[in-house]
Amino acid sequence: MNTENKLMNIAIDIDCAVDIQDFVQLNKLNQKIENLLKKQTGGFEISLLRYWQANIFGGLIDDPKSDALILAEKQIFCLRSAISVKEFEQSEPLHQVQVRTNLGNLFQDLQRPIEAIEQYNKALKIIPNYSLTLANKARTLTSYARIANDAGHQSMLLYSAVENYKKASAKKAIFETADQSVLLREQFKSFAKNIAKVVNQSECKSALSKYKDKLGRSRAERSYRTFCLEFGLFLNPLNDTYQHAICSTDTLGLSNLTMPINDAGVHPPLEFSLFNRIKQEFIAARYLYYEYMTSQGPHFSDHHVKLADTYDYTLHGNAFEKLRLAYRASYSVLDRVAVLVNHYWRLNHKATSFSFSTVWYETRSSKKLHNRFQTSDNMALLGLIEVSKDLHSTERSSVSEPDSKLLADLRNALEHRFVEITGDFAAFEKPYEDIPKSLHVRIPLAVLESRTLRMIRIARNACIYSALAINVEEQSKQPQYDGLYASSLILDFPERHTGRI
């Protein structure tokens, strides 16, 4: 029996064991896959084996003795590992779609709708009418709308959910089996009709038409906003499902905050100032990255700057410094979010004793979640905590995204050590995986570019989750009030200082 047939037999065995809930067999098959992975040095087989391993962990969740959260995290790691294989993008389209759809479903289960939608969007670029991906995206958009703090955003997210359910049930929709087509098509149609009852579809259509070309007055501004739309970088939940002028503004903000009348001062609560700072730092980091990506040739500030030729392919110049700054600034946004969390939830951490990685716990060195969060059902807050765990949790280091730890290591190196950017062809000299061990780090330009974009996206997600988490908390307060309380209102002033006075 050749290797391909052996691998396919494992897949069949996994499906059978999942169907009959044979947990003993699933554990044996997991060990078998682990042994096969040790023998693999590369290639598509690794992606396939990791995908099947994720299915095993999915089946084991039904075991009463299992820890569902740990198994979900292991599934995420396997699916991310399947994607990280360089042959993944050359693999069968159906395999790519299944991996990304399953990963999106897991993110949704962990209350991370932004990351879920990102995976669905990538899957739909490969097979645009794949029914299960469309339906799962619609389901996630519906839950995303529930926590949105803007009525217009809620309507547009639900409208997008309706459109995706319609596509999922259309004649051209692709199902994996004929049985699925029969069972699910009518179900998806029903979902679309039910959501459509609470959405003014004509207004949503009008909004998409009305703002079609409102991307800015100048060519430079239109170029910048188009860039941000394409990469999904606006602080606007609609940019997770649309690349349209309607979501080309950073409208995200905090909802009204309600507090005892005795606690209200003459100025809005500090939370608004904190969130202003968070937004402004993120937008600055985003623009630095845009300026780097659109730079052409040396900047005039690079003229007549004499540097020693070290014959090691190191890159210097204004543009590369903008890339470094964009990475550092976007990572710093996370610690500003931690300050907001500490203040709003009254965690009482000392100013110098917490960061985005530790604010969630009783103490800096504690592994126990703070009592304010232990029983929380705030979806956005749980998503925000998951983002932090993904980046920093030592317990999760073996199951988090394959290179998540490198993001923190790279930030530390850029802040405190000697980092040189090299041409990509010089990468063989010193692998960038040595970042945690070396005082002198050489990182290929393409690696830093991709890491910076990822860091900016993570910072954006943290900004959105933090704002929506506060909105959910404020909604939960409303039924509890029986005395005098003051609501603060944030206004969007048309004029503000944007330059030198």
Coordinates of C-alpha atoms in Angstrom, one line a residue:
M1 CA 0.0 0.0 0.0
N2 CA 1.5 3.4 -1.0
T3 CA 1.9 6.3 1.3
E4 CA -1.1 8.2 -0.1
N5 CA -3.5 5.3 0.5
K6 CA -2.2 4.8 4.0
L7 CA -2.8 8.4 4.8
M8 CA -6.4 8.2 3.4
N9 CA -7.1 5.2 5.5
I10 CA -6.2 7.1 8.6
A11 CA -8.7 9.8 7.6
I12 CA -11.4 7.2 7.2
D13 CA -10.5 5.7 10.6
I14 CA -10.8 9.1 12.2
D15 CA -14.2 9.8 10.7
C16 CA -15.5 6.4 11.8
A17 CA -14.1 6.8 15.4
V18 CA -15.7 10.3 15.6
D19 CA -19.1 9.0 14.4
I20 CA -19.3 6.3 17.0
Q21 CA -17.5 8.3 19.7
D22 CA -14.7 5.8 20.2
F23 CA -12.4 7.9 22.3
V24 CA -9.9 5.2 22.9
Q25 CA -9.4 4.8 19.2
L26 CA -9.2 8.5 18.6
N27 CA -6.3 8.8 21.2
K28 CA -4.5 5.9 19.4
L29 CA -5.0 7.6 16.0
N30 CA -3.6 10.8 17.5
Q31 CA -0.5 9.0 18.6
K32 CA -0.2 7.5 15.2
I33 CA -0.3 10.9 13.6
E34 CA 2.3 12.3 16.1
N35 CA 4.6 9.4 15.0
L36 CA 4.1 10.2 11.3
L37 CA 4.7 13.9 11.9
K38 CA 8.1 13.1 13.5
K39 CA 9.1 11.4 10.2
Q40 CA 8.0 14.3 8.0
T41 CA 10.5 16.9 7.0
G42 CA 8.1 19.0 5.0
G43 CA 5.5 19.0 2.3
F44 CA 1.7 18.9 2.0
E45 CA 1.5 15.7 4.1
I46 CA 2.2 17.8 7.3
S47 CA -0.7 20.1 6.5
L48 CA -3.0 17.1 5.9
L49 CA -1.9 15.3 9.1
R50 CA -2.4 18.5 11.2
Y51 CA -5.9 18.9 9.7
W52 CA -6.8 15.4 10.6
Q53 CA -5.3 15.8 14.1
A54 CA -7.6 18.8 14.6
N55 CA -10.6 16.6 13.7
I56 CA -9.4 14.1 16.3
F57 CA -9.4 16.8 19.0
G58 CA -12.8 17.9 17.8
G59 CA -14.1 14.4 18.3
L60 CA -12.5 14.1 21.8
I61 CA -14.5 17.1 23.0
D62 CA -17.5 14.8 23.3
D63 CA -15.6 12.8 25.9
P64 CA -17.1 13.7 29.4
K65 CA -13.6 13.4 30.8
S66 CA -12.1 16.0 28.5
D67 CA -11.3 19.7 28.9
A68 CA -13.2 21.3 26.0
L69 CA -11.1 24.6 26.2
I70 CA -7.8 22.8 26.0
L71 CA -9.0 20.6 23.1
A72 CA -10.3 23.7 21.3
E73 CA -6.9 25.4 21.7
K74 CA -5.2 22.2 20.4
Q75 CA -7.4 22.3 17.4
I76 CA -6.5 25.9 16.7
F77 CA -2.8 25.1 16.9
C78 CA -3.2 22.1 14.5
L79 CA -5.1 24.2 12.0
R80 CA -2.7 27.1 12.2
S81 CA 0.1 24.6 11.7
A82 CA -1.6 23.2 8.7
I83 CA -1.8 26.7 7.2
S84 CA 1.8 27.6 8.0
V85 CA 3.2 24.8 5.8
K86 CA 4.5 26.6 2.7
E87 CA 2.8 24.0 0.4
F88 CA -0.6 24.8 1.9
E89 CA -1.5 27.5 -0.6
Q90 CA -0.7 25.1 -3.5
S91 CA -2.8 22.4 -2.0
E92 CA -6.3 21.4 -3.2
P93 CA -8.8 24.3 -2.9
L94 CA -11.2 22.2 -0.8
H95 CA -8.5 21.4 1.7
Q96 CA -7.7 25.1 2.1
V97 CA -11.3 26.1 2.5
Q98 CA -12.0 23.3 5.1
V99 CA -9.0 24.2 7.2
R100 CA -9.8 27.9 7.2
T101 CA -13.5 27.4 7.8
N102 CA -12.8 25.1 10.8
L103 CA -10.4 27.6 12.2
G104 CA -12.9 30.3 11.8
N105 CA -15.5 28.2 13.7
L106 CA -13.1 27.7 16.6
F107 CA -12.4 31.4 16.8
Q108 CA -16.1 32.1 16.9
D109 CA -16.5 29.5 19.7
L110 CA -13.7 31.4 21.7
Q111 CA -15.7 34.7 21.3
R112 CA -13.3 36.1 18.6
P113 CA -15.6 37.1 15.7
I114 CA -13.0 39.3 14.1
E115 CA -10.5 36.6 13.7
A116 CA -13.2 34.2 12.6
I117 CA -14.5 36.4 9.8
E118 CA -10.9 36.9 8.6
Q119 CA -10.6 33.2 8.1
Y120 CA -14.0 32.9 6.4
N121 CA -13.0 35.7 4.0
K122 CA -9.8 34.0 3.1
A123 CA -11.7 30.7 2.5
L124 CA -14.3 32.5 0.3
K125 CA -11.6 34.0 -1.9
I126 CA -10.7 30.4 -2.8
I127 CA -14.2 29.0 -3.3
P128 CA -16.6 32.0 -3.2
N129 CA -19.9 29.9 -3.0
Y130 CA -18.9 27.3 -0.5
S131 CA -22.1 26.9 1.5
L132 CA -20.7 26.0 5.0
T133 CA -18.2 28.9 5.0
L134 CA -20.9 31.4 4.0
A135 CA -23.3 30.1 6.6
N136 CA -20.7 30.1 9.4
K137 CA -19.7 33.7 8.4
A138 CA -23.4 34.7 8.6
R139 CA -23.7 33.1 12.1
T140 CA -20.6 35.0 13.3
L141 CA -21.8 38.3 11.8
T142 CA -25.0 37.8 13.8
S143 CA -23.2 37.4 17.1
Y144 CA -20.9 40.3 16.2
A145 CA -23.9 42.5 15.7
R146 CA -25.2 41.6 19.2
I147 CA -22.2 43.3 20.8
A148 CA -21.8 46.2 18.4
N149 CA -22.2 49.6 20.2
D150 CA -23.6 51.4 17.2
A151 CA -27.1 50.9 15.7
G152 CA -25.9 51.5 12.2
H153 CA -23.1 49.0 12.6
Q154 CA -25.6 46.4 13.9
S155 CA -27.9 46.9 11.0
M156 CA -25.1 46.6 8.4
L157 CA -23.6 43.5 10.1
L158 CA -27.0 41.8 10.1
Y159 CA -27.6 42.8 6.5
S160 CA -24.3 41.2 5.6
A161 CA -25.4 38.1 7.6
V162 CA -28.6 37.9 5.5
E163 CA -26.7 38.2 2.3
N164 CA -24.3 35.4 3.3
Y165 CA -27.2 33.1 4.3
K166 CA -28.8 33.8 0.9
K167 CA -25.6 32.9 -0.9
A168 CA -25.3 29.8 1.3
S169 CA -28.7 28.5 0.2
A170 CA -28.5 29.6 -3.5
K171 CA -28.6 27.2 -6.4
K172 CA -24.9 27.8 -7.0
A173 CA -23.9 27.1 -3.4
I174 CA -21.5 24.2 -3.1
F175 CA -22.2 21.5 -0.4
E176 CA -19.9 18.7 0.6
T177 CA -22.6 16.0 0.1
A178 CA -26.0 15.7 -1.4
D179 CA -27.5 15.1 2.1
Q180 CA -26.1 18.4 3.3
S181 CA -27.7 20.1 0.3
V182 CA -31.1 18.8 1.2
L183 CA -30.9 19.3 5.0
L184 CA -29.1 22.7 5.2
R185 CA -30.3 24.7 2.2
E186 CA -33.8 25.3 3.6
Q187 CA -32.4 25.9 7.0
F188 CA -30.1 28.7 5.7
K189 CA -33.1 30.2 3.8
S190 CA -35.1 30.3 7.0
F191 CA -32.2 32.0 8.9
A192 CA -32.0 34.6 6.2
K193 CA -35.7 35.4 6.4
N194 CA -35.7 35.6 10.2
I195 CA -32.8 38.0 10.4
A196 CA -34.2 40.1 7.4
K197 CA -37.3 40.8 9.6
V198 CA -35.3 43.0 11.9
V199 CA -33.2 44.7 9.3
N200 CA -34.2 47.6 7.0
Q201 CA -32.6 46.1 3.9
S202 CA -33.5 49.1 1.6
E203 CA -31.7 51.5 4.0
C204 CA -28.7 49.2 4.0
K205 CA -28.6 49.0 0.2
S206 CA -29.0 52.8 0.0
A207 CA -26.1 53.3 2.4
L208 CA -23.8 51.1 0.4
S209 CA -24.8 53.1 -2.7
K210 CA -24.7 56.5 -1.1
Y211 CA -21.1 56.2 0.2
K212 CA -19.7 54.5 -2.9
D213 CA -17.0 57.0 -3.8
K214 CA -16.5 58.9 -0.5
L215 CA -12.9 58.0 0.1
G216 CA -11.4 61.5 0.4
R217 CA -10.7 64.7 -1.3
S218 CA -7.2 64.2 -2.5
R219 CA -5.5 61.4 -4.5
A220 CA -3.2 60.8 -1.5
E221 CA -6.0 60.4 1.0
R222 CA -8.0 58.0 -1.4
S223 CA -4.9 55.9 -1.8
Y224 CA -4.4 55.7 2.0
R225 CA -8.0 54.8 2.7
T226 CA -8.1 52.2 -0.1
F227 CA -5.0 50.6 1.4
C228 CA -6.6 50.4 4.8
L229 CA -9.9 49.1 3.5
E230 CA -8.1 46.3 1.6
F231 CA -6.1 45.2 4.6
G232 CA -9.1 45.6 7.0
L233 CA -7.4 48.2 9.2
F234 CA -10.1 50.7 10.0
L235 CA -11.3 50.9 13.6
N236 CA -14.8 50.1 12.3
P237 CA -16.5 46.7 12.7
L238 CA -17.9 47.0 9.2
N239 CA -14.4 46.7 7.7
D240 CA -14.4 43.1 8.8
T241 CA -17.0 42.2 6.2
Y242 CA -16.9 45.1 3.7
Q243 CA -14.2 46.8 1.7
H244 CA -16.5 49.8 1.0
A245 CA -16.3 53.5 1.6
I246 CA -19.0 53.2 4.2
C247 CA -16.5 51.7 6.6
S248 CA -13.5 53.8 5.6
T249 CA -13.6 55.9 8.8
D250 CA -12.4 55.2 12.4
T251 CA -15.8 55.6 14.0
L252 CA -15.2 53.1 16.8
G253 CA -15.7 54.7 20.2
L254 CA -16.9 54.0 23.7
S255 CA -20.6 54.0 24.5
N256 CA -22.1 56.3 27.1
L257 CA -20.7 55.5 30.6
T258 CA -23.2 55.5 33.4
M259 CA -22.0 56.1 37.0
P260 CA -23.2 57.3 40.4
I261 CA -23.9 61.0 40.3
N262 CA -21.4 61.6 43.1
D263 CA -18.6 60.1 40.9
A264 CA -19.4 62.3 37.9
G265 CA -17.1 65.3 37.4
V266 CA -17.1 68.3 35.2
H267 CA -15.1 66.4 32.6
P268 CA -16.0 63.2 30.8
P269 CA -14.7 60.0 32.5
L270 CA -11.1 59.2 32.1
E271 CA -12.0 56.2 29.9
F272 CA -12.7 58.6 27.0
S273 CA -9.3 60.1 27.2
L274 CA -7.6 56.7 27.4
F275 CA -9.5 55.5 24.4
N276 CA -8.6 58.6 22.4
R277 CA -5.0 57.9 23.1
I278 CA -5.4 54.2 22.1
K279 CA -7.0 55.2 18.8
Q280 CA -4.5 57.9 18.0
E281 CA -1.5 55.6 18.6
F282 CA -3.0 52.9 16.5
I283 CA -3.8 55.2 13.7
A284 CA -0.2 56.6 13.8
A285 CA 1.2 53.1 13.7
R286 CA -1.1 52.2 10.8
Y287 CA 0.0 55.3 8.8
L288 CA 3.7 54.6 9.4
Y289 CA 3.2 51.2 7.9
Y290 CA 1.3 52.6 5.0
E291 CA 4.1 55.2 4.4
Y292 CA 6.7 52.4 4.4
M293 CA 4.7 50.2 2.0
T294 CA 4.2 53.0 -0.4
S295 CA 7.6 54.6 -0.2
Q296 CA 9.6 54.8 -3.4
G297 CA 13.4 55.2 -3.2
P298 CA 15.3 57.0 -0.6
H299 CA 13.6 59.8 1.3
F300 CA 15.3 63.3 1.1
S301 CA 16.3 62.9 4.8
D302 CA 18.5 60.0 3.7
H303 CA 20.5 62.3 1.4
H304 CA 24.1 63.0 2.5
V305 CA 23.9 60.5 5.4
K306 CA 27.2 58.7 5.5
L307 CA 27.1 55.2 6.8
A308 CA 29.9 52.6 6.9
D309 CA 29.6 49.8 4.3
T310 CA 29.6 46.6 6.5
Y311 CA 29.2 44.2 3.5
D312 CA 26.4 42.3 5.3
Y313 CA 23.4 43.4 3.2
T314 CA 22.0 45.5 6.1
L315 CA 19.2 47.9 5.0
H316 CA 19.1 51.5 6.2
G317 CA 16.9 54.5 5.5
N318 CA 13.9 56.5 6.6
A319 CA 11.4 54.0 5.2
F320 CA 12.9 51.1 7.2
E321 CA 12.8 53.1 10.4
K322 CA 9.1 53.8 9.8
L323 CA 8.6 50.0 9.6
R324 CA 10.4 49.5 13.0
L325 CA 8.3 52.3 14.6
A326 CA 5.1 50.9 13.2
Y327 CA 5.8 47.5 14.8
R328 CA 6.8 49.0 18.2
A329 CA 3.9 51.5 18.2
S330 CA 1.2 48.9 17.4
Y331 CA 2.6 46.5 20.1
S332 CA 2.5 49.4 22.6
V333 CA -1.2 49.9 21.8
L334 CA -1.9 46.6 23.7
D335 CA -0.4 48.0 26.9
R336 CA -2.6 51.1 26.5
V337 CA -5.6 48.8 26.2
A338 CA -4.4 47.2 29.5
V339 CA -4.5 50.6 31.2
L340 CA -8.1 51.1 30.0
V341 CA -9.1 47.6 31.3
N342 CA -7.5 48.3 34.6
H343 CA -9.2 51.6 35.1
Y344 CA -12.7 50.7 33.8
W345 CA -13.0 47.4 35.6
R346 CA -11.5 48.9 38.8
L347 CA -8.8 46.2 39.1
N348 CA -6.6 48.4 41.2
H349 CA -3.3 47.2 39.8
K350 CA -0.4 49.5 40.4
A351 CA 0.6 51.6 37.4
T352 CA 4.0 49.8 37.1
S353 CA 2.8 46.3 37.9
F354 CA 0.8 45.2 34.9
S355 CA 0.8 45.0 31.1
F356 CA -1.5 43.5 28.5
S357 CA -0.2 40.0 29.4
T358 CA -0.8 40.3 33.1
V359 CA -3.7 42.7 33.7
W360 CA -6.2 39.9 33.6
Y361 CA -4.9 38.1 36.7
E362 CA -5.0 38.8 40.4
T363 CA -1.3 39.7 40.5
R364 CA 1.5 40.1 38.0
S365 CA 2.9 36.6 38.9
S366 CA -0.5 34.9 39.4
K367 CA -2.0 32.5 37.0
K368 CA -5.5 33.0 38.6
L369 CA -7.9 35.1 36.5
H370 CA -9.0 38.2 38.4
N371 CA -12.3 37.7 40.2
R372 CA -13.9 40.4 38.1
F373 CA -13.5 38.2 35.0
Q374 CA -13.9 34.6 36.4
T375 CA -17.7 34.4 35.8
S376 CA -18.0 36.9 33.0
D377 CA -20.1 36.1 30.0
N378 CA -19.1 39.3 28.2
M379 CA -18.3 38.0 24.7
A380 CA -16.0 40.9 23.7
L381 CA -14.2 40.8 27.0
L382 CA -13.6 37.0 26.7
G383 CA -12.3 37.6 23.1
L384 CA -9.9 40.3 24.4
I385 CA -8.6 37.9 27.1
E386 CA -8.1 35.2 24.4
V387 CA -6.0 37.6 22.3
S388 CA -3.7 38.2 25.3
K389 CA -3.4 34.5 26.0
D390 CA -2.6 33.8 22.4
L391 CA 0.4 36.2 22.6
H392 CA 1.7 35.7 26.1
S393 CA 0.4 32.6 27.9
T394 CA 3.2 30.3 28.9
E395 CA 0.7 27.5 29.4
R396 CA -0.5 28.0 25.8
S397 CA 2.9 28.3 24.3
S398 CA 2.7 24.7 22.9
V399 CA -0.7 25.2 21.3
S400 CA -0.7 28.9 20.3
E401 CA 0.0 30.1 16.8
P402 CA 3.3 28.6 15.7
D403 CA 5.1 32.0 15.8
S404 CA 3.1 33.9 18.3
K405 CA 5.9 34.1 20.9
L406 CA 8.2 35.6 18.2
L407 CA 5.9 38.6 18.1
A408 CA 6.7 39.4 21.8
D409 CA 10.4 38.5 21.3
L410 CA 10.7 40.8 18.3
R411 CA 9.1 43.7 20.2
N412 CA 11.6 43.2 23.1
A413 CA 14.5 43.1 20.6
L414 CA 13.4 46.2 18.8
E415 CA 13.0 48.1 22.0
H416 CA 16.1 46.9 23.9
R417 CA 18.6 45.2 21.7
F418 CA 20.4 45.5 18.3
V419 CA 18.2 44.6 15.4
E420 CA 19.3 44.9 11.8
I421 CA 17.0 44.5 8.8
T422 CA 18.5 42.6 6.0
G423 CA 17.7 41.9 2.4
D424 CA 15.7 38.7 2.1
F425 CA 18.5 36.9 0.3
A426 CA 20.8 37.3 3.3
A427 CA 18.3 35.5 5.6
F428 CA 20.4 32.3 5.6
E429 CA 23.2 33.9 7.6
K430 CA 21.3 33.9 10.9
P431 CA 17.7 32.6 11.4
Y432 CA 15.4 35.2 12.9
E433 CA 14.2 32.4 15.3
D434 CA 17.3 33.2 17.3
I435 CA 15.7 36.5 18.5
P436 CA 15.2 35.4 22.2
K437 CA 18.9 34.3 22.5
S438 CA 20.8 37.0 20.7
L439 CA 21.9 40.5 21.5
H440 CA 22.5 41.0 17.8
V441 CA 19.4 40.1 15.6
R442 CA 19.3 40.1 11.9
I443 CA 15.8 39.8 10.5
P444 CA 14.8 39.6 6.8
L445 CA 12.8 42.5 5.5
A446 CA 9.9 40.3 4.3
V447 CA 9.6 38.7 7.8
L448 CA 9.5 42.1 9.5
E449 CA 6.9 43.4 6.9
S450 CA 4.6 40.4 7.6
R451 CA 5.1 40.5 11.3
T452 CA 4.3 44.2 11.4
L453 CA 1.1 43.8 9.5
R454 CA 0.0 41.0 11.9
M455 CA 0.9 43.2 14.9
I456 CA -1.2 46.1 13.5
R457 CA -4.1 43.7 13.0
I458 CA -3.8 42.3 16.5
A459 CA -3.7 45.9 17.9
R460 CA -6.8 46.7 15.9
N461 CA -8.7 43.7 17.2
A462 CA -7.8 44.6 20.8
C463 CA -9.0 48.1 20.2
I464 CA -12.4 46.9 18.9
Y465 CA -12.8 44.2 21.5
S466 CA -12.1 46.6 24.4
A467 CA -14.6 49.2 23.1
L468 CA -17.3 46.5 22.6
A469 CA -16.5 44.9 26.0
I470 CA -17.2 48.2 27.7
N471 CA -20.4 48.6 25.7
V472 CA -21.6 45.1 26.8
E473 CA -20.8 46.0 30.5
E474 CA -22.7 49.2 30.2
Q475 CA -25.8 47.4 28.8
S476 CA -25.7 45.0 31.7
K477 CA -25.7 47.9 34.2
Q478 CA -28.9 49.5 33.0
P479 CA -31.5 47.2 34.8
Q480 CA -29.6 47.6 38.1
Y481 CA -30.0 51.3 38.6
D482 CA -32.4 52.6 41.3
G483 CA -30.9 56.0 42.1
L484 CA -29.5 59.1 40.5
Y485 CA -26.9 58.3 37.8
A486 CA -25.2 60.4 35.3
S487 CA -24.5 59.3 31.7
S488 CA -21.6 61.0 29.9
L489 CA -21.9 61.6 26.2
I490 CA -19.0 61.8 23.8
L491 CA -19.4 64.2 20.9
D492 CA -17.7 64.2 17.6
F493 CA -16.5 67.8 17.3
P494 CA -15.9 68.9 13.7
E495 CA -12.7 70.8 14.6
R496 CA -9.8 69.7 16.7
H497 CA -6.1 70.3 16.9
T498 CA -4.4 68.1 14.3
G499 CA -1.1 69.9 13.9
R500 CA 1.1 72.6 15.4
I501 CA -0.6 75.5 17.2

